[in-house]
Amino acid sequence: MSLLVARGVRKTFAGIVALDDVDLEVEPGELVGLIGPNGAGKTTLFNCLLGITRPDRGSVGFAGRDLARMPVYRRARLGIGRTFQRVELFSGMTVRDHLLVAERARRGDGALWKDVLGLGRLRRDEVDRSERTLELLGLADVADRPIESLSLGRGRLVEVGRALMTEPRLLMLDEPSSGLDRSETDALVATLHQVHRERDIAIVLVEHDVDMVRGFVSRLYVMDFGRVIASGATTDVLGDELVRRAYLGGAAP
């Protein structure tokens, strides 16, 4: 059974069609990319899958459950994690703090307000889980540094770590290479491969960096004007003439 299934998703804004009967599937543990030019509908689809935006018609299911009226926080607790196109981190908090707050939010035991006030008493299992995630992402050496002192590349990894603390079965990454140079992007890809090997989670990557997409995902969807114009194995899709014209300007990828 597919992990994530979207069927016939349509969304309009003031009469403008942003999504036109979009279908998408993700299998457990699969690495899937979603690319397209600006305005293609990628972000709108992303938001419909996450529950931020409600589609006008169509369906979204996760692990056999209909997500139609399910709010964002409940989708997260089902096992959908995400990062943001713009880094969304909290000033005045350390790297470790970000992971621990995400752990409290996952548990949903009402102790989150204590973390905000710095009054929460840490449990051994919380500390252990955060340490394992810090090690996995190569952040152990900066765990107690304020988030403001980190490079953008490491800030992106903190976002990934925060998402991993929710124990997702599906991790949705919204343009994680945005603002990174090539060496930082390559390091991010290597870390994401390590995360995938160790956690065996599915990852959906929305991205403009074609080199990153080519080196990371095994299957690819391409959108243009709100529709999926190509899907399939990454190498095959990137070599498609229609994709080159619509997204790559006619140049061979």
PDB file of N, CA, C and O in Angstrom, residues 23-60:
ATOM      1  N   ASP A  23      -2.285  14.157  -9.488  1.00  0.00           N
ATOM      2  CA  ASP A  23      -2.111  12.862  -8.829  1.00  0.00           C
ATOM      3  C   ASP A  23      -0.657  12.726  -8.395  1.00  0.00           C
ATOM      4  O   ASP A  23       0.255  13.141  -9.119  1.00  0.00           O
ATOM      5  N   LEU A  24      -0.449  12.118  -7.217  1.00  0.00           N
ATOM      6  CA  LEU A  24       0.917  11.889  -6.721  1.00  0.00           C
ATOM      7  C   LEU A  24       0.877  10.721  -5.747  1.00  0.00           C
ATOM      8  O   LEU A  24      -0.072  10.596  -4.965  1.00  0.00           O
ATOM      9  N   GLU A  25       1.895   9.876  -5.810  1.00  0.00           N
ATOM     10  CA  GLU A  25       2.013   8.751  -4.875  1.00  0.00           C
ATOM     11  C   GLU A  25       3.443   8.654  -4.357  1.00  0.00           C
ATOM     12  O   GLU A  25       4.392   8.933  -5.082  1.00  0.00           O
ATOM     13  N   VAL A  26       3.564   8.242  -3.101  1.00  0.00           N
ATOM     14  CA  VAL A  26       4.870   7.995  -2.483  1.00  0.00           C
ATOM     15  C   VAL A  26       4.787   6.668  -1.742  1.00  0.00           C
ATOM     16  O   VAL A  26       3.884   6.469  -0.914  1.00  0.00           O
ATOM     17  N   GLU A  27       5.724   5.780  -2.026  1.00  0.00           N
ATOM     18  CA  GLU A  27       5.773   4.484  -1.361  1.00  0.00           C
ATOM     19  C   GLU A  27       6.577   4.588  -0.063  1.00  0.00           C
ATOM     20  O   GLU A  27       7.412   5.500   0.090  1.00  0.00           O
ATOM     21  N   PRO A  28       6.375   3.667   0.876  1.00  0.00           N
ATOM     22  CA  PRO A  28       7.169   3.676   2.112  1.00  0.00           C
ATOM     23  C   PRO A  28       8.663   3.629   1.805  1.00  0.00           C
ATOM     24  O   PRO A  28       9.118   2.823   0.982  1.00  0.00           O
ATOM     25  N   GLY A  29       9.425   4.520   2.416  1.00  0.00           N
ATOM     26  CA  GLY A  29      10.867   4.532   2.250  1.00  0.00           C
ATOM     27  C   GLY A  29      11.369   5.080   0.927  1.00  0.00           C
ATOM     28  O   GLY A  29      12.575   5.061   0.667  1.00  0.00           O
ATOM     29  N   GLU A  30      10.493   5.615   0.098  1.00  0.00           N
ATOM     30  CA  GLU A  30      10.876   6.076  -1.230  1.00  0.00           C
ATOM     31  C   GLU A  30      11.401   7.515  -1.194  1.00  0.00           C
ATOM     32  O   GLU A  30      10.983   8.324  -0.372  1.00  0.00           O
ATOM     33  N   LEU A  31      12.300   7.829  -2.125  1.00  0.00           N
ATOM     34  CA  LEU A  31      12.832   9.176  -2.301  1.00  0.00           C
ATOM     35  C   LEU A  31      12.226   9.764  -3.575  1.00  0.00           C
ATOM     36  O   LEU A  31      12.512   9.290  -4.672  1.00  0.00           O
ATOM     37  N   VAL A  32      11.389  10.785  -3.408  1.00  0.00           N
ATOM     38  CA  VAL A  32      10.621  11.338  -4.523  1.00  0.00           C
ATOM     39  C   VAL A  32      10.891  12.830  -4.636  1.00  0.00           C
ATOM     40  O   VAL A  32      10.915  13.549  -3.629  1.00  0.00           O
ATOM     41  N   GLY A  33      11.072  13.322  -5.864  1.00  0.00           N
ATOM     42  CA  GLY A  33      11.287  14.740  -6.103  1.00  0.00           C
ATOM     43  C   GLY A  33      10.090  15.384  -6.769  1.00  0.00           C
ATOM     44  O   GLY A  33       9.335  14.725  -7.494  1.00  0.00           O
ATOM     45  N   LEU A  34       9.934  16.685  -6.531  1.00  0.00           N
ATOM     46  CA  LEU A  34       8.882  17.480  -7.157  1.00  0.00           C
ATOM     47  C   LEU A  34       9.530  18.771  -7.637  1.00  0.00           C
ATOM     48  O   LEU A  34      10.011  19.570  -6.824  1.00  0.00           O
ATOM     49  N   ILE A  35       9.586  18.952  -8.968  1.00  0.00           N
ATOM     50  CA  ILE A  35      10.226  20.139  -9.520  1.00  0.00           C
ATOM     51  C   ILE A  35       9.285  20.835 -10.490  1.00  0.00           C
ATOM     52  O   ILE A  35       8.253  20.288 -10.891  1.00  0.00           O
ATOM     53  N   GLY A  36       9.675  22.039 -10.896  1.00  0.00           N
ATOM     54  CA  GLY A  36       8.906  22.806 -11.856  1.00  0.00           C
ATOM     55  C   GLY A  36       9.280  24.267 -11.762  1.00  0.00           C
ATOM     56  O   GLY A  36       9.856  24.703 -10.764  1.00  0.00           O
ATOM     57  N   PRO A  37       8.961  25.048 -12.775  1.00  0.00           N
ATOM     58  CA  PRO A  37       9.291  26.473 -12.751  1.00  0.00           C
ATOM     59  C   PRO A  37       8.488  27.208 -11.688  1.00  0.00           C
ATOM     60  O   PRO A  37       7.515  26.682 -11.139  1.00  0.00           O
ATOM     61  N   ASN A  38       8.889  28.436 -11.389  1.00  0.00           N
ATOM     62  CA  ASN A  38       8.129  29.255 -10.452  1.00  0.00           C
ATOM     63  C   ASN A  38       6.692  29.397 -10.938  1.00  0.00           C
ATOM     64  O   ASN A  38       6.444  29.618 -12.131  1.00  0.00           O
ATOM     65  N   GLY A  39       5.752  29.246 -10.006  1.00  0.00           N
ATOM     66  CA  GLY A  39       4.340  29.351 -10.357  1.00  0.00           C
ATOM     67  C   GLY A  39       3.737  28.075 -10.891  1.00  0.00           C
ATOM     68  O   GLY A  39       2.572  28.064 -11.310  1.00  0.00           O
ATOM     69  N   ALA A  40       4.488  26.974 -10.862  1.00  0.00           N
ATOM     70  CA  ALA A  40       3.979  25.712 -11.403  1.00  0.00           C
ATOM     71  C   ALA A  40       2.931  25.071 -10.511  1.00  0.00           C
ATOM     72  O   ALA A  40       2.160  24.218 -10.972  1.00  0.00           O
ATOM     73  N   GLY A  41       2.891  25.445  -9.225  1.00  0.00           N
ATOM     74  CA  GLY A  41       1.922  24.852  -8.302  1.00  0.00           C
ATOM     75  C   GLY A  41       2.540  23.968  -7.247  1.00  0.00           C
ATOM     76  O   GLY A  41       1.827  23.347  -6.446  1.00  0.00           O
ATOM     77  N   LYS A  42       3.862  23.918  -7.196  1.00  0.00           N
ATOM     78  CA  LYS A  42       4.540  23.019  -6.251  1.00  0.00           C
ATOM     79  C   LYS A  42       4.187  23.351  -4.804  1.00  0.00           C
ATOM     80  O   LYS A  42       3.849  22.465  -4.012  1.00  0.00           O
ATOM     81  N   THR A  43       4.283  24.632  -4.455  1.00  0.00           N
ATOM     82  CA  THR A  43       4.016  25.027  -3.072  1.00  0.00           C
ATOM     83  C   THR A  43       2.556  24.806  -2.706  1.00  0.00           C
ATOM     84  O   THR A  43       2.240  24.359  -1.595  1.00  0.00           O
ATOM     85  N   THR A  44       1.657  25.093  -3.640  1.00  0.00           N
ATOM     86  CA  THR A  44       0.233  24.860  -3.373  1.00  0.00           C
ATOM     87  C   THR A  44      -0.033  23.379  -3.133  1.00  0.00           C
ATOM     88  O   THR A  44      -0.772  23.007  -2.204  1.00  0.00           O
ATOM     89  N   LEU A  45       0.556  22.508  -3.949  1.00  0.00           N
ATOM     90  CA  LEU A  45       0.392  21.063  -3.738  1.00  0.00           C
ATOM     91  C   LEU A  45       0.974  20.653  -2.400  1.00  0.00           C
ATOM     92  O   LEU A  45       0.346  19.887  -1.643  1.00  0.00           O
ATOM     93  N   PHE A  46       2.171  21.139  -2.100  1.00  0.00           N
ATOM     94  CA  PHE A  46       2.822  20.861  -0.819  1.00  0.00           C
ATOM     95  C   PHE A  46       1.881  21.215   0.335  1.00  0.00           C
ATOM     96  O   PHE A  46       1.680  20.431   1.268  1.00  0.00           O
ATOM     97  N   ASN A  47       1.283  22.399   0.266  1.00  0.00           N
ATOM     98  CA  ASN A  47       0.404  22.862   1.334  1.00  0.00           C
ATOM     99  C   ASN A  47      -0.888  22.053   1.414  1.00  0.00           C
ATOM    100  O   ASN A  47      -1.433  21.840   2.513  1.00  0.00           O
ATOM    101  N   CYS A  48      -1.390  21.584   0.272  1.00  0.00           N
ATOM    102  CA  CYS A  48      -2.575  20.727   0.285  1.00  0.00           C
ATOM    103  C   CYS A  48      -2.270  19.377   0.927  1.00  0.00           C
ATOM    104  O   CYS A  48      -3.089  18.815   1.669  1.00  0.00           O
ATOM    105  N   LEU A  49      -1.089  18.845   0.662  1.00  0.00           N
ATOM    106  CA  LEU A  49      -0.697  17.568   1.256  1.00  0.00           C
ATOM    107  C   LEU A  49      -0.526  17.693   2.771  1.00  0.00           C
ATOM    108  O   LEU A  49      -0.858  16.772   3.530  1.00  0.00           O
ATOM    109  N   LEU A  50      -0.028  18.855   3.210  1.00  0.00           N
ATOM    110  CA  LEU A  50       0.238  19.068   4.627  1.00  0.00           C
ATOM    111  C   LEU A  50      -0.999  19.504   5.417  1.00  0.00           C
ATOM    112  O   LEU A  50      -1.005  19.446   6.641  1.00  0.00           O
ATOM    113  N   GLY A  51      -2.037  19.975   4.705  1.00  0.00           N
ATOM    114  CA  GLY A  51      -3.230  20.444   5.389  1.00  0.00           C
ATOM    115  C   GLY A  51      -3.261  21.932   5.650  1.00  0.00           C
ATOM    116  O   GLY A  51      -4.189  22.433   6.292  1.00  0.00           O
ATOM    117  N   ILE A  52      -2.265  22.651   5.148  1.00  0.00           N
ATOM    118  CA  ILE A  52      -2.237  24.104   5.301  1.00  0.00           C
ATOM    119  C   ILE A  52      -3.291  24.747   4.408  1.00  0.00           C
ATOM    120  O   ILE A  52      -3.919  25.742   4.760  1.00  0.00           O
ATOM    121  N   THR A  53      -3.473  24.160   3.218  1.00  0.00           N
ATOM    122  CA  THR A  53      -4.474  24.617   2.258  1.00  0.00           C
ATOM    123  C   THR A  53      -5.436  23.472   1.971  1.00  0.00           C
ATOM    124  O   THR A  53      -5.006  22.328   1.814  1.00  0.00           O
ATOM    125  N   ARG A  54      -6.726  23.777   1.915  1.00  0.00           N
ATOM    126  CA  ARG A  54      -7.719  22.751   1.614  1.00  0.00           C
ATOM    127  C   ARG A  54      -8.020  22.777   0.117  1.00  0.00           C
ATOM    128  O   ARG A  54      -8.406  23.821  -0.430  1.00  0.00           O
ATOM    129  N   PRO A  55      -7.859  21.647  -0.577  1.00  0.00           N
ATOM    130  CA  PRO A  55      -8.162  21.625  -2.016  1.00  0.00           C
ATOM    131  C   PRO A  55      -9.657  21.798  -2.268  1.00  0.00           C
ATOM    132  O   PRO A  55     -10.483  21.471  -1.414  1.00  0.00           O
ATOM    133  N   ASP A  56      -9.989  22.300  -3.451  1.00  0.00           N
ATOM    134  CA  ASP A  56     -11.391  22.443  -3.831  1.00  0.00           C
ATOM    135  C   ASP A  56     -12.025  21.091  -4.096  1.00  0.00           C
ATOM    136  O   ASP A  56     -13.224  20.889  -3.846  1.00  0.00           O
ATOM    137  N   ARG A  57     -11.243  20.193  -4.638  1.00  0.00           N
ATOM    138  CA  ARG A  57     -11.719  18.819  -4.820  1.00  0.00           C
ATOM    139  C   ARG A  57     -10.504  17.899  -4.887  1.00  0.00           C
ATOM    140  O   ARG A  57      -9.367  18.349  -4.947  1.00  0.00           O
ATOM    141  N   GLY A  58     -10.792  16.598  -4.862  1.00  0.00           N
ATOM    142  CA  GLY A  58      -9.720  15.621  -4.840  1.00  0.00           C
ATOM    143  C   GLY A  58      -9.518  15.070  -3.445  1.00  0.00           C
ATOM    144  O   GLY A  58     -10.170  15.497  -2.483  1.00  0.00           O
ATOM    145  N   SER A  59      -8.611  14.130  -3.314  1.00  0.00           N
ATOM    146  CA  SER A  59      -8.389  13.456  -2.030  1.00  0.00           C
ATOM    147  C   SER A  59      -6.907  13.337  -1.740  1.00  0.00           C
ATOM    148  O   SER A  59      -6.072  13.275  -2.650  1.00  0.00           O
ATOM    149  N   VAL A  60      -6.590  13.314  -0.444  1.00  0.00           N
ATOM    150  CA  VAL A  60      -5.229  13.059   0.031  1.00  0.00           C
ATOM    151  C   VAL A  60      -5.325  12.008   1.126  1.00  0.00           C
ATOM    152  O   VAL A  60      -6.092  12.174   2.092  1.00  0.00           O
TER     153      VAL A  60
END
